[in-house]
Amino acid sequence: MRKFNTNVGVDKIKDYLMSKIDTSNPVEVEKVGRYIKYVEIFRRAEKQVKKEGVSVTTENGSQRFVKAHPLLNEMNRINNSLLSIENSFNFLEEEENHSADDLL
């Protein structure tokens, strides 16, 4: 099975989002910037988890236990923030070319 790369370049994401919003609206532009920052943070956390593994062993004196990597919770929070920003975007309506034939 071939590996499917879902990571798209941050510049491509930014360009796509900027093409879908009113760039004269500073609030929408700020949302794009915040979204991109969250994507970058998420990817850094994901890279760290891949490097260290999804579980970590903690030693506290004579106790030793395995628990989930702390960054997994942070990644979940970041993902929720990304979804929240996505839902708040005011995307421009795309003009559709309709003709009279479409009414038939």
CSV table of C-alpha atoms in Angstrom, one decimal:
chain,number,residue,atom,x,y,z
A,1,MET,CA,0.0,0.0,0.0
A,2,ARG,CA,1.4,3.4,-1.0
A,3,LYS,CA,1.7,6.1,1.7
A,4,PHE,CA,-0.8,8.9,1.1
A,5,ASN,CA,0.7,12.3,2.1
A,6,THR,CA,-2.1,14.6,3.4
A,7,ASN,CA,0.2,17.4,4.4
A,8,VAL,CA,-0.2,20.3,2.1
A,9,GLY,CA,2.2,23.2,2.1
A,10,VAL,CA,1.3,26.0,4.5
A,11,ASP,CA,1.7,28.5,1.7
A,12,LYS,CA,-0.8,26.6,-0.4
A,13,ILE,CA,-3.3,26.6,2.5
A,14,LYS,CA,-2.8,30.4,3.0
A,15,ASP,CA,-3.1,31.2,-0.7
A,16,TYR,CA,-6.3,29.1,-0.9
A,17,LEU,CA,-7.9,30.7,2.2
A,18,MET,CA,-6.9,34.2,1.1
A,19,SER,CA,-8.6,33.6,-2.3
A,20,LYS,CA,-11.8,32.6,-0.5
A,21,ILE,CA,-12.1,35.7,1.8
A,22,ASP,CA,-12.5,39.4,1.5
A,23,THR,CA,-8.9,40.5,1.9
A,24,SER,CA,-9.9,44.0,2.7
A,25,ASN,CA,-11.5,42.7,5.9
A,26,PRO,CA,-8.8,42.8,8.6
A,27,VAL,CA,-10.7,40.4,10.8
A,28,GLU,CA,-10.9,37.7,8.0
A,29,VAL,CA,-7.2,38.2,7.2
A,30,GLU,CA,-6.4,37.9,10.9
A,31,LYS,CA,-8.3,34.6,11.0
A,32,VAL,CA,-6.2,33.3,8.1
A,33,GLY,CA,-3.0,34.2,10.0
A,34,ARG,CA,-4.2,32.5,13.2
A,35,TYR,CA,-5.3,29.4,11.3
A,36,ILE,CA,-1.9,29.1,9.6
A,37,LYS,CA,-0.1,29.5,13.0
A,38,TYR,CA,-2.2,26.7,14.5
A,39,VAL,CA,-1.4,24.5,11.5
A,40,GLU,CA,2.3,25.1,12.0
A,41,ILE,CA,2.0,24.4,15.8
A,42,PHE,CA,0.0,21.2,15.1
A,43,ARG,CA,2.6,20.0,12.7
A,44,ARG,CA,5.5,20.6,15.1
A,45,ALA,CA,3.6,18.7,17.8
A,46,GLU,CA,2.8,15.9,15.4
A,47,LYS,CA,6.4,15.6,14.4
A,48,GLN,CA,7.5,15.4,18.1
A,49,VAL,CA,4.9,12.7,18.9
A,50,LYS,CA,6.0,10.7,15.9
A,51,LYS,CA,9.6,11.0,17.1
A,52,GLU,CA,8.9,10.1,20.8
A,53,GLY,CA,5.9,7.8,20.3
A,54,VAL,CA,2.3,8.1,21.4
A,55,SER,CA,3.1,6.9,24.9
A,56,VAL,CA,5.7,8.0,27.3
A,57,THR,CA,7.1,6.3,30.4
A,58,THR,CA,7.2,8.3,33.5
A,59,GLU,CA,9.3,7.5,36.5
A,60,ASN,CA,8.5,8.9,39.9
A,61,GLY,CA,10.8,7.5,42.5
A,62,SER,CA,10.2,3.8,42.6
A,63,GLN,CA,7.0,4.1,40.5
A,64,ARG,CA,7.1,3.7,36.8
A,65,PHE,CA,4.1,4.0,34.5
A,66,VAL,CA,3.2,4.5,30.9
A,67,LYS,CA,0.8,7.2,29.8
A,68,ALA,CA,-0.3,9.0,26.6
A,69,HIS,CA,2.0,11.6,25.2
A,70,PRO,CA,1.0,15.0,26.7
A,71,LEU,CA,1.1,16.6,23.3
A,72,LEU,CA,-1.8,14.4,22.2
A,73,ASN,CA,-4.1,16.5,24.3
A,74,GLU,CA,-2.6,19.7,23.0
A,75,MET,CA,-3.0,18.5,19.4
A,76,ASN,CA,-6.7,17.8,20.1
A,77,ARG,CA,-7.1,21.3,21.5
A,78,ILE,CA,-5.3,22.8,18.5
A,79,ASN,CA,-7.5,20.7,16.1
A,80,ASN,CA,-10.6,22.1,17.9
A,81,SER,CA,-9.3,25.6,17.5
A,82,LEU,CA,-8.7,25.0,13.8
A,83,LEU,CA,-12.2,23.7,13.3
A,84,SER,CA,-13.6,26.7,15.2
A,85,ILE,CA,-11.7,29.1,13.0
A,86,GLU,CA,-12.8,27.2,9.8
A,87,ASN,CA,-16.5,27.6,10.9
A,88,SER,CA,-16.1,31.3,11.5
A,89,PHE,CA,-14.7,32.2,8.0
A,90,ASN,CA,-17.0,34.3,5.9
A,91,PHE,CA,-16.1,32.8,2.6
A,92,LEU,CA,-17.0,34.8,-0.6
A,93,GLU,CA,-19.8,33.4,-2.6
A,94,GLU,CA,-18.5,31.9,-5.9
A,95,GLU,CA,-20.3,33.1,-8.9
A,96,GLU,CA,-21.9,30.3,-10.8
A,97,ASN,CA,-22.5,30.6,-14.5
A,98,HIS,CA,-26.1,29.6,-15.1
A,99,SER,CA,-28.0,29.7,-18.3
A,100,ALA,CA,-31.7,29.5,-19.2
A,101,ASP,CA,-31.1,25.8,-20.1
A,102,ASP,CA,-30.5,25.1,-16.4
A,103,LEU,CA,-34.1,25.9,-15.6
A,104,LEU,CA,-35.4,23.2,-17.8
